[in-house]
Short mmCIF file of C-alpha atoms and ligand atoms in Angstrom, two decimals:
data_model
loop_
_atom_site.label_atom_id
_atom_site.label_comp_id
_atom_site.label_asym_id
_atom_site.label_seq_id
_atom_site.Cartn_x
_atom_site.Cartn_y
_atom_site.Cartn_z
CA UNK A 1 106.51 61.39 48.22
CA UNK A 2 106.77 61.56 51.99
CA UNK A 3 108.55 58.67 53.67
CA UNK A 4 108.48 57.63 57.27
CA UNK A 5 109.92 54.89 59.49
CA UNK A 6 107.98 53.21 62.28
CA UNK A 7 107.92 50.16 64.48
CA UNK A 8 104.87 48.70 66.15
CA UNK A 9 101.97 46.37 65.64
CA UNK A 10 99.86 46.48 62.48
CA UNK A 11 96.57 46.57 64.40
CA UNK A 12 97.62 49.85 66.04
CA UNK A 13 98.33 51.72 62.79
CA UNK A 14 96.00 54.61 62.08
CA UNK A 15 96.37 54.68 58.30
CA UNK A 16 94.50 54.24 55.03
CA UNK A 17 96.17 50.92 54.36
CA UNK A 18 98.35 48.37 56.12
CA UNK A 19 100.40 46.14 53.79
CA UNK A 20 101.54 42.68 54.83
CA UNK A 21 102.97 39.63 53.10
CA UNK A 22 101.58 36.14 52.47
CA UNK A 23 104.11 33.42 51.66
CA UNK A 24 103.63 30.41 49.46
CA UNK A 25 101.83 28.27 50.20
CA UNK A 26 99.20 29.92 52.38
CA UNK A 27 101.62 30.97 55.09
CA UNK A 28 101.26 34.19 57.02
CA UNK A 29 104.17 36.58 57.56
CA UNK A 30 104.66 37.75 61.16
CA UNK A 31 102.72 40.99 60.51
CA UNK A 32 99.92 39.02 58.83
CA UNK A 33 99.83 36.68 61.85
CA UNK A 34 99.38 39.65 64.16
CA UNK A 35 96.40 40.81 62.12
CA UNK A 36 95.04 37.27 62.03
CA UNK A 37 95.13 37.15 65.81
CA UNK A 38 93.32 40.45 66.45
CA UNK A 39 90.78 39.69 63.71
CA UNK A 40 89.99 36.24 65.11
CA UNK A 41 91.37 34.28 62.14
CA UNK A 42 89.89 36.55 59.47
CA UNK A 43 92.97 36.18 57.27
CA UNK A 44 93.56 32.48 57.73
CA UNK A 45 89.90 31.78 56.91
CA UNK A 46 90.14 33.72 53.66
CA UNK A 47 93.30 31.92 52.76
CA UNK A 48 91.91 28.51 53.62
CA UNK A 49 88.94 29.25 51.35
CA UNK A 50 91.45 29.70 48.52
CA UNK A 51 91.21 33.47 47.93
CA UNK A 52 95.00 33.68 47.93
CA UNK A 53 97.87 31.23 48.28
CA UNK A 54 100.84 33.63 48.45
CA UNK A 55 102.14 33.27 44.90
CA UNK A 56 104.28 36.21 43.72
CA UNK A 57 102.16 38.80 41.92
CA UNK A 58 98.96 37.98 43.83
CA UNK A 59 97.25 40.55 45.99
CA UNK A 60 94.05 40.90 47.95
CA UNK A 61 92.57 44.17 49.21
CA UNK A 62 90.43 43.91 52.36
CA UNK A 63 88.20 46.51 54.00
CA UNK A 64 86.94 46.75 57.58
CA UNK A 65 89.08 43.93 58.90
CA UNK A 66 87.91 43.21 62.47
CA UNK A 67 90.18 44.55 65.19
CA UNK A 68 92.06 46.89 62.83
CA UNK A 69 92.13 50.68 63.09
CA UNK A 70 93.37 50.95 59.48
CA UNK A 71 90.76 51.43 56.71
CA UNK A 72 92.27 48.72 54.53
CA UNK A 73 94.55 45.72 54.68
CA UNK A 74 96.47 44.83 51.53
CA UNK A 75 97.83 41.28 51.32
CA UNK A 76 100.75 40.84 48.94
CA UNK A 77 101.87 37.47 47.59
CA UNK A 78 105.59 37.01 48.28
CA UNK A 79 106.30 33.51 46.94
CA UNK A 80 108.30 31.01 48.98
CA UNK A 81 109.69 32.61 52.14
CA UNK A 82 113.10 31.01 51.76
CA UNK A 83 113.44 32.14 48.15
CA UNK A 84 113.19 35.87 48.77
CA UNK A 85 116.47 37.23 47.43
CA UNK A 86 117.43 40.80 46.48
CA UNK A 87 115.65 40.59 43.18
CA UNK A 88 112.42 39.07 44.52
CA UNK A 89 112.36 41.61 47.32
CA UNK A 90 112.51 44.46 44.81
CA UNK A 91 109.65 43.00 42.77
CA UNK A 92 107.53 42.42 45.88
CA UNK A 93 108.01 46.00 47.09
CA UNK A 94 107.29 47.35 43.60
CA UNK A 95 104.09 45.27 43.37
CA UNK A 96 102.94 46.48 46.77
CA UNK A 97 103.51 50.14 45.93
CA UNK A 98 101.83 49.91 42.53
CA UNK A 99 98.81 48.19 44.05
CA UNK A 100 98.64 50.57 47.00
CA UNK A 101 98.67 53.50 44.59
CA UNK A 102 95.60 52.09 42.83
CA UNK A 103 93.55 51.69 46.01
CA UNK A 104 92.87 55.40 46.51
CA UNK A 105 94.73 55.37 49.81
CA UNK A 106 96.43 58.64 50.69
CA UNK A 107 98.99 56.83 52.82
CA UNK A 108 100.08 53.34 53.78
CA UNK A 109 102.13 51.45 56.35
CA UNK A 110 104.19 48.79 54.61
CA UNK A 111 105.39 45.80 56.63
CA UNK A 112 107.12 44.17 53.66
CA UNK A 113 110.36 45.98 54.64
CA UNK A 114 110.63 43.33 57.37
CA UNK A 115 110.72 40.35 55.00
CA UNK A 116 113.68 38.04 55.63
CA UNK A 117 116.41 38.29 52.96
CA UNK A 118 119.63 36.40 53.17
CA UNK A 119 122.65 38.60 53.93
CA UNK A 120 120.70 41.87 54.04
CA UNK A 121 120.12 44.04 57.12
CA UNK A 122 117.27 46.40 57.96
CA UNK A 123 119.15 49.42 56.59
CA UNK A 124 119.53 47.78 53.23
CA UNK A 125 115.87 46.85 53.10
CA UNK A 126 114.74 50.38 53.95
CA UNK A 127 117.20 52.05 51.55
CA UNK A 128 116.03 49.79 48.74
CA UNK A 129 112.33 50.05 49.56
CA UNK A 130 112.38 53.86 49.44
CA UNK A 131 114.19 53.87 46.10
CA UNK A 132 111.86 51.27 44.62
CA UNK A 133 108.78 53.14 45.81
CA UNK A 134 109.90 56.36 44.09
CA UNK A 135 110.97 54.43 41.03
CA UNK A 136 107.65 52.62 40.70
CA UNK A 137 105.56 55.78 41.00
CA UNK A 138 107.72 57.85 38.63
CA UNK A 139 105.98 59.39 35.64
CA UNK A 140 107.26 61.91 33.13
CA UNK A 141 104.25 64.12 32.48
CA UNK A 142 105.92 67.52 32.14
CA UNK A 143 105.07 67.80 28.44
CA UNK A 144 101.54 66.37 28.47
CA UNK A 145 98.71 68.90 28.60
CA UNK A 146 95.72 66.56 28.56
CA UNK A 147 96.51 64.09 31.35
CA UNK A 148 93.97 64.10 34.12
CA UNK A 149 95.43 64.30 37.59
CA UNK A 150 94.92 61.45 40.03
CA UNK A 151 92.44 63.02 42.46
CA UNK A 152 93.56 60.86 45.37
CA UNK A 153 97.28 60.45 44.94
CA UNK A 154 99.36 58.53 47.43
CA UNK A 155 101.13 61.07 49.66
CA UNK A 156 103.00 59.19 52.36
CA UNK A 157 104.53 55.74 52.67
CA UNK A 158 105.70 54.37 56.00
CA UNK A 159 108.10 51.43 56.10
CA UNK A 160 108.53 49.46 59.26
CA UNK A 161 111.40 48.01 61.28
CA UNK A 162 110.72 45.19 63.79
CA UNK A 163 111.53 47.07 67.05
CA UNK A 164 112.26 50.56 68.37
CA UNK A 165 115.92 49.61 68.56
CA UNK A 166 116.23 49.72 64.75
CA UNK A 167 114.49 53.09 64.42
CA UNK A 168 117.48 55.49 64.49
CA UNK A 169 119.42 53.46 61.90
CA UNK A 170 116.26 53.01 59.86
CA UNK A 171 115.79 56.77 59.82
CA UNK A 172 119.28 57.26 58.35
CA UNK A 173 118.70 54.51 55.78
CA UNK A 174 115.43 56.19 54.81
CA UNK A 175 117.18 59.53 54.32
CA UNK A 176 119.87 57.88 52.18
CA UNK A 177 117.24 56.09 50.13
CA UNK A 178 115.29 59.30 49.66
CA UNK A 179 118.33 61.33 48.58
CA UNK A 180 119.35 58.64 46.10
CA UNK A 181 115.77 58.41 44.82
CA UNK A 182 115.68 62.19 44.33
CA UNK A 183 118.97 62.02 42.42
CA UNK A 184 117.56 59.25 40.24
CA UNK A 185 114.44 61.28 39.57
CA UNK A 186 116.51 64.28 38.49
CA UNK A 187 118.53 62.02 36.20
CA UNK A 188 115.42 60.48 34.63
CA UNK A 189 113.74 63.84 34.10
CA UNK A 190 116.78 65.39 32.42
CA UNK A 191 117.22 62.35 30.22
CA UNK A 192 113.56 62.15 29.21
CA UNK A 193 113.46 65.75 27.99
CA UNK A 194 113.90 65.85 24.21
CA UNK A 195 116.91 67.42 22.56
CA UNK A 196 115.10 70.64 21.57
CA UNK A 197 114.68 71.38 25.28
CA UNK A 198 117.61 69.57 26.87
CA UNK A 199 120.47 71.24 24.99
CA UNK A 200 124.05 71.74 26.22
CA UNK A 201 122.98 75.19 27.42
CA UNK A 202 120.04 73.65 29.32
CA UNK A 203 122.34 71.17 31.06
CA UNK A 204 124.59 74.06 32.07
CA UNK A 205 121.57 75.93 33.46
CA UNK A 206 120.46 72.87 35.41
CA UNK A 207 123.93 72.46 36.91
CA UNK A 208 123.94 76.14 37.84
CA UNK A 209 120.52 75.82 39.48
CA UNK A 210 121.71 72.78 41.42
CA UNK A 211 124.75 74.66 42.72
CA UNK A 212 122.53 77.58 43.79
CA UNK A 213 120.61 75.21 46.03
CA UNK A 214 123.62 73.92 47.99
CA UNK A 215 126.38 75.90 49.68
CA UNK A 216 128.73 72.93 49.36
CA UNK A 217 128.41 72.95 45.54
CA UNK A 218 130.09 75.34 43.12
CA UNK A 219 129.69 75.38 39.37
CA UNK A 220 131.87 76.50 36.50
CA UNK A 221 130.79 76.62 32.86
CA UNK A 222 133.40 76.79 30.11
CA UNK A 223 132.39 78.18 26.71
CA UNK A 224 133.75 77.06 23.33
CA UNK A 225 136.30 79.90 23.35
CA UNK A 226 137.60 78.73 26.74
CA UNK A 227 137.85 75.16 25.49
CA UNK A 228 139.70 76.32 22.42
CA UNK A 229 142.27 78.05 24.63
CA UNK A 230 142.72 74.82 26.59
CA UNK A 231 143.38 72.95 23.34
CA UNK A 232 140.28 70.73 23.47
CA UNK A 233 140.37 70.05 19.74
CA UNK A 234 138.80 66.64 20.11
CA UNK A 235 135.74 67.80 22.05
CA UNK A 236 135.20 70.79 19.78
CA UNK A 237 135.41 68.59 16.66
CA UNK A 238 132.16 66.93 17.73
CA UNK A 239 130.38 70.19 18.38
CA UNK A 240 131.50 72.04 15.26
CA UNK A 241 128.59 70.81 13.14
CA UNK A 242 125.95 72.06 15.57
CA UNK A 243 124.43 75.51 15.88
CA UNK A 244 124.05 74.85 19.59
CA UNK A 245 127.26 75.76 21.43
CA UNK A 246 129.14 73.19 23.51
CA UNK A 247 129.52 73.65 27.28
CA UNK A 248 131.99 72.11 29.67
CA UNK A 249 130.29 71.93 33.03
CA UNK A 250 132.14 71.43 36.31
CA UNK A 251 130.33 70.87 39.61
CA UNK A 252 132.58 70.85 42.64
CA UNK A 253 131.26 69.36 45.89
CA UNK A 254 133.37 69.97 48.99
CA UNK A 255 132.31 67.87 51.96
CA UNK A 256 135.74 67.12 53.34
CA UNK A 257 139.16 68.70 53.92
CA UNK A 258 140.60 70.58 50.99
CA UNK A 259 143.55 68.21 50.85
CA UNK A 260 141.40 65.12 50.34
CA UNK A 261 141.65 63.99 46.73
CA UNK A 262 138.22 64.03 45.09
CA UNK A 263 136.33 61.36 43.24
CA UNK A 264 135.93 62.81 39.74
CA UNK A 265 132.86 61.73 37.78
CA UNK A 266 132.91 62.45 34.05
CA UNK A 267 129.54 62.13 32.25
CA UNK A 268 128.98 61.94 28.50
CA UNK A 269 126.58 64.73 27.60
CA UNK A 270 125.69 64.33 23.92
CA UNK A 271 122.25 65.95 23.95
CA UNK A 272 121.53 64.38 20.58
CA UNK A 273 123.63 61.95 18.59
CA UNK A 274 122.67 61.90 14.91
CA UNK A 275 126.00 60.23 14.19
CA UNK A 276 127.20 63.36 12.37
CA UNK A 277 128.33 62.88 8.75
CA UNK A 278 128.52 59.12 9.51
CA UNK A 279 124.79 59.51 10.03
CA UNK A 280 122.75 56.92 11.88
CA UNK A 281 119.83 55.05 10.30
CA UNK A 282 116.38 56.59 11.04
CA UNK A 283 114.63 53.80 12.98
CA UNK A 284 114.65 54.58 16.71
CA UNK A 285 116.97 57.53 16.19
CA UNK A 286 114.80 59.50 18.63
CA UNK A 287 116.41 57.43 21.38
CA UNK A 288 119.65 59.28 20.80
CA UNK A 289 118.18 62.07 22.94
CA UNK A 290 119.30 59.72 25.71
CA UNK A 291 122.94 60.07 24.73
CA UNK A 292 123.36 62.47 27.66
CA UNK A 293 122.37 59.92 30.31
CA UNK A 294 125.95 59.80 31.62
CA UNK A 295 125.82 63.56 32.18
CA UNK A 296 122.40 63.30 33.80
CA UNK A 297 123.64 60.58 36.15
CA UNK A 298 126.55 62.79 37.23
CA UNK A 299 124.12 65.62 38.03
CA UNK A 300 121.80 63.24 39.87
CA UNK A 301 124.67 61.78 41.88
CA UNK A 302 126.01 65.19 42.89
CA UNK A 303 122.51 66.28 43.88
CA UNK A 304 122.21 63.23 46.14
CA UNK A 305 125.70 63.68 47.62
CA UNK A 306 124.91 67.32 48.39
CA UNK A 307 121.48 66.48 49.84
CA UNK A 308 123.14 64.04 52.24
CA UNK A 309 126.08 66.35 52.94
CA UNK A 310 128.47 63.41 52.67
CA UNK A 311 131.95 63.95 54.20
CA UNK A 312 133.86 63.52 50.94
CA UNK A 313 134.98 65.55 47.94
CA UNK A 314 133.37 64.85 44.57
CA UNK A 315 133.80 66.68 41.27
CA UNK A 316 131.45 66.25 38.30
CA UNK A 317 132.77 67.08 34.84
CA UNK A 318 130.28 67.14 31.96
CA UNK A 319 131.25 67.72 28.35
CA UNK A 320 127.94 68.72 26.75
CA UNK A 321 127.60 68.82 22.96
CA UNK A 322 125.25 68.01 20.10
CA UNK A 323 126.51 65.72 17.30
CA UNK A 324 125.09 67.02 14.01
CA UNK A 325 125.85 66.71 10.30
CA UNK A 326 126.27 70.06 8.55
CA UNK A 327 128.64 71.90 6.26
CA UNK A 328 130.82 72.69 9.24
CA UNK A 329 130.74 69.15 10.66
CA UNK A 330 133.76 66.86 10.87
CA UNK A 331 134.37 64.72 7.77
CA UNK A 332 135.56 61.13 8.16
CA UNK A 333 139.36 61.17 7.99
CA UNK A 334 139.71 64.58 9.64
CA UNK A 335 142.48 64.73 12.24
CA UNK A 336 142.34 66.71 15.49
CA UNK A 337 144.71 67.39 18.35
CA UNK A 338 143.30 66.55 21.78
CA UNK A 339 144.04 68.52 24.95
CA UNK A 340 146.57 65.82 25.86
CA UNK A 341 148.52 66.61 22.69
CA UNK A 342 147.75 63.24 21.11
CA UNK A 343 146.31 63.38 17.59
CA UNK A 344 143.16 61.51 16.56
CA UNK A 345 141.97 60.45 13.11
CA UNK A 346 138.17 60.55 13.13
CA UNK A 347 137.28 57.63 10.87
CA UNK A 348 133.68 57.56 12.07
CA UNK A 349 131.96 60.69 13.34
CA UNK A 350 129.44 58.47 15.17
CA UNK A 351 132.16 57.40 17.61
CA UNK A 352 131.86 60.85 19.17
CA UNK A 353 131.44 60.01 22.85
CA UNK A 354 135.08 59.06 23.29
CA UNK A 355 136.11 62.29 21.51
CA UNK A 356 134.45 64.50 24.09
CA UNK A 357 135.30 62.25 27.04
CA UNK A 358 139.02 62.13 26.30
CA UNK A 359 139.37 65.90 26.63
CA UNK A 360 137.19 65.93 29.75
CA UNK A 361 139.36 63.21 31.28
CA UNK A 362 142.52 65.20 30.53
CA UNK A 363 140.86 68.30 31.97
CA UNK A 364 140.15 66.34 35.19
CA UNK A 365 143.88 66.32 35.97
CA UNK A 366 143.55 69.78 37.46
CA UNK A 367 141.42 68.43 40.30
CA UNK A 368 144.18 66.08 41.45
CA UNK A 369 141.76 63.16 41.52
CA UNK A 370 141.87 60.13 43.78
CA UNK A 371 139.94 58.26 41.12
CA UNK A 372 138.26 59.19 37.84
CA UNK A 373 135.09 57.38 36.79
CA UNK A 374 133.48 58.15 33.47
CA UNK A 375 129.89 57.25 32.71
CA UNK A 376 128.75 57.05 29.11
CA UNK A 377 126.18 55.63 26.70
CA UNK A 378 129.21 54.76 24.64
CA UNK A 379 128.70 51.70 22.46
CA UNK A 380 125.92 49.74 20.82
CA UNK A 381 128.25 46.76 21.24
CA UNK A 382 127.70 46.92 24.99
CA UNK A 383 123.95 46.55 24.47
CA UNK A 384 124.64 43.43 22.43
CA UNK A 385 127.06 42.01 25.01
CA UNK A 386 125.20 42.70 28.27
CA UNK A 387 121.69 43.78 27.31
CA UNK A 388 119.73 46.00 29.68
CA UNK A 389 120.71 44.26 32.90
CA UNK A 390 124.36 45.10 33.51
CA UNK A 391 126.44 48.16 32.74
CA UNK A 392 129.85 47.46 31.19
CA UNK A 393 132.81 48.17 33.46
CA UNK A 394 136.42 48.58 32.39
CA UNK A 395 139.24 49.88 34.53
CA UNK A 396 143.01 50.32 34.69
CA UNK A 397 142.97 49.58 38.45
CA UNK A 398 141.47 46.35 39.73
CA UNK A 399 140.72 47.45 43.32
CA UNK A 400 138.62 50.30 41.91
CA UNK A 401 136.82 47.86 39.60
CA UNK A 402 136.12 45.59 42.61
CA UNK A 403 134.70 48.48 44.63
CA UNK A 404 132.37 49.44 41.79
CA UNK A 405 131.25 45.86 41.15
CA UNK A 406 130.49 45.46 44.87
CA UNK A 407 128.57 48.74 44.96
CA UNK A 408 126.59 47.47 41.98
CA UNK A 409 125.70 44.21 43.72
CA UNK A 410 124.72 45.98 46.90
CA UNK A 411 122.55 48.58 45.19
CA UNK A 412 121.06 46.19 42.65
CA UNK A 413 122.37 48.48 39.92
CA UNK A 414 124.88 45.98 38.65
CA UNK A 415 127.91 46.17 36.40
CA UNK A 416 130.00 43.48 34.74
CA UNK A 417 133.70 43.80 34.05
CA UNK A 418 135.23 43.38 30.61
CA UNK A 419 138.97 43.07 30.00
CA UNK A 420 141.11 46.06 29.19
CA UNK A 421 144.06 44.09 27.89
CA UNK A 422 146.79 45.71 25.82
CA UNK A 423 146.09 43.06 23.17
CA UNK A 424 143.14 45.16 22.01
CA UNK A 425 145.02 48.46 21.76
CA UNK A 426 146.44 47.81 18.29
CA UNK A 427 142.95 47.90 16.81
CA UNK A 428 143.17 51.69 17.21
CA UNK A 429 146.26 52.08 15.02
CA UNK A 430 146.08 54.84 12.43
CA UNK A 431 148.45 55.39 9.51
CA UNK A 432 148.11 59.17 9.81
CA UNK A 433 147.58 60.10 13.47
CA UNK A 434 148.49 58.82 16.94
CA UNK A 435 145.29 56.82 16.94
CA UNK A 436 141.99 56.29 15.14
CA UNK A 437 138.71 56.84 16.93
CA UNK A 438 137.34 53.39 16.05
CA UNK A 439 138.76 49.89 16.37
CA UNK A 440 136.68 47.85 13.95
CA UNK A 441 133.72 45.58 14.55
CA UNK A 442 135.33 43.24 17.06
CA UNK A 443 135.07 44.02 20.79
CA UNK A 444 133.63 47.49 20.25
CA UNK A 445 133.05 48.19 23.93
CA UNK A 446 136.61 47.24 24.81
CA UNK A 447 138.29 49.24 22.05
CA UNK A 448 136.23 52.29 23.05
CA UNK A 449 137.57 51.90 26.60
CA UNK A 450 141.09 51.34 25.21
CA UNK A 451 140.78 54.68 23.48
CA UNK A 452 139.82 56.40 26.75
CA UNK A 453 142.53 54.61 28.72
CA UNK A 454 145.16 56.49 26.70
CA UNK A 455 144.00 59.69 28.38
CA UNK A 456 143.70 58.28 31.89
CA UNK A 457 147.18 56.92 32.43
CA UNK A 458 147.96 59.31 35.26
CA UNK A 459 145.30 58.01 37.63
CA UNK A 460 143.08 55.21 38.79
CA UNK A 461 140.28 55.26 36.29
CA UNK A 462 137.14 53.27 35.55
CA UNK A 463 134.67 53.48 32.71
CA UNK A 464 130.98 52.55 32.94
CA UNK A 465 129.31 51.89 29.58
CA UNK A 466 125.60 52.44 30.28
CA UNK A 467 124.34 52.18 26.69
CA UNK A 468 122.15 49.20 27.61
CA UNK A 469 121.09 50.22 31.11
CA UNK A 470 120.38 53.96 31.00
CA UNK A 471 116.99 53.74 29.34
CA UNK A 472 114.34 51.23 28.29
CA UNK A 473 113.01 51.05 24.74
CA UNK A 474 109.57 50.06 23.47
CA UNK A 475 106.37 52.06 23.70
CA UNK A 476 105.22 50.53 26.98
CA UNK A 477 107.81 51.39 29.61
CA UNK A 478 110.06 53.51 27.42
CA UNK A 479 112.14 55.98 29.35
CA UNK A 480 115.25 56.74 31.34
CA UNK A 481 116.08 54.41 34.25
CA UNK A 482 118.30 56.71 36.30
CA UNK A 483 121.11 54.18 36.25
CA UNK A 484 123.85 54.12 37.44
CA UNK A 485 123.10 56.74 40.14
CA UNK A 486 122.33 54.03 42.67
CA UNK A 487 125.63 52.24 41.98
CA UNK A 488 127.64 55.47 42.16
CA UNK A 489 125.94 56.55 45.38
CA UNK A 490 126.62 53.19 47.01
CA UNK A 491 130.26 53.46 45.92
CA UNK A 492 130.58 56.99 47.31
CA UNK A 493 128.82 56.13 50.58
CA UNK A 494 131.14 53.13 50.98
CA UNK A 495 134.15 55.41 50.48
CA UNK A 496 133.04 57.59 53.40
CA UNK A 497 133.11 54.59 55.77
N1 BES B 1 125.67 56.88 21.47
C1 BES B 1 126.15 55.82 20.67
C2 BES B 1 126.12 54.47 21.36
C3 BES B 1 124.76 53.83 21.47
C4 BES B 1 124.16 53.22 20.39
C5 BES B 1 124.13 53.78 22.69
C6 BES B 1 122.94 52.61 20.54
C7 BES B 1 122.92 53.16 22.84
C8 BES B 1 122.32 52.57 21.76
C9 BES B 1 127.61 56.10 20.29
O1 BES B 1 127.94 57.42 20.12
C10 BES B 1 127.85 55.42 18.98
O2 BES B 1 127.25 55.81 18.03
N2 BES B 1 128.71 54.42 19.00
C11 BES B 1 129.00 53.69 17.82
C12 BES B 1 130.50 53.47 17.78
C13 BES B 1 130.99 52.88 16.49
C14 BES B 1 130.82 53.90 15.38
C15 BES B 1 132.43 52.51 16.65
C16 BES B 1 128.27 52.35 17.89
O3 BES B 1 128.19 51.77 18.96
O4 BES B 1 127.75 51.93 16.87
MN1 MN B 2 127.54 58.08 18.15
ZN1 ZN B 3 126.82 58.76 21.15
#
């Protein structure tokens, strides 16, 4: 999609469709008022007749509105003006884009980016609007052969700022929004590919392709033999049941001085999680193709950082494996030595995410990180605790947790913090090894993070459990969401300021 920023009156726009808001009850937004004036009360007459009262979800498509150069005017119901908060704004923009896309317009000028929202500036509104537009129009059609193409697809969306003064800033906000949206799209595509296509090798190829496209990005792929030399017994224990070889992918983005400590992002890349010998039940097991959403979000974030050329250093580390049952797979009770030297008793082979992450976190030491953030579809318990609305956040450093929570609020890609108290650590006690890989039924998300924390003691570290937020289930809108790319990008952008 092409995006554009403009200021100026709606009646002057030469476009297929001008989009303006109507508030509850029967009140015209400033842009709608301007159209009402040039059209000699065309809009207010319609509204008085009862065609529309401004309720959220309503819309009205008008043709040949007097005094307008544009072919169409699309009125969008926005609800009560004073009640437009972040969440309502997002729904309103999404409604407007979905409706616009169904009108057959090739382009549109959208005045809803001027709606008043408490505590939000023009930049925020533009950044969000661009992301929501891409998000709303996203489809994953790569593997369908019989879909007919939309013959008149929407090509260009223009968002507006009130005056010329806001144009330069608006332009930057638009570019940020577009880069983040592109990163999210990459993340969703990678995640939506099934496990017979999106294998560890495929992820490594995608990372390599990404690095080819940007001079600021370099890639390194470690093979199983390399990992063995490094002593990554924990990571390799997950992969040993699969015929598909594990890869450890590193993407290094240099946007700042060499000496600046990087943000290291570690993404869980289990391209399919059968559970291994502790095999999962069949219903909905297909969704375990999404167990690499953490990895995909790291790739998407680095793509966006590189597209923007942000003045910061970021490293992405992706342990990519497939968790399979086979005669060479790990048996429950098997004990492995991690790269850190600590031994782990694998009581449940389905708690595999932490086994690959712990070695990747230890490996991250070599980048001398400022902070390490891991992103993982780690626990079903997190889905039970927070559902699909918030990612779980746990950290050994409260200022880092704060920064991430704030970035979540600002981007609308929210997280919620859970405690990482030492009280929970004893649940990981093992009679035979330094620790077990599971901590019992209670507080499953916390004990998983406790496990990881034992490998992150040397730095400021945070863990995002995205098991509930990374994809949506159900046949209707099933698919990857691209979360938490938006949160991570907001965090990184904030760090550059
Ligand atoms: N990938 C799963 C977590 C998951 C489950 C994410 C369902 C989204 C939906 C992870 O590897 C896993 O299997 N975790 C186990 C851990 C348990 C064995 C301690 C879980 O949550 O059941
Ligand atoms: Mn599992
Ligand atoms: Zn898993």
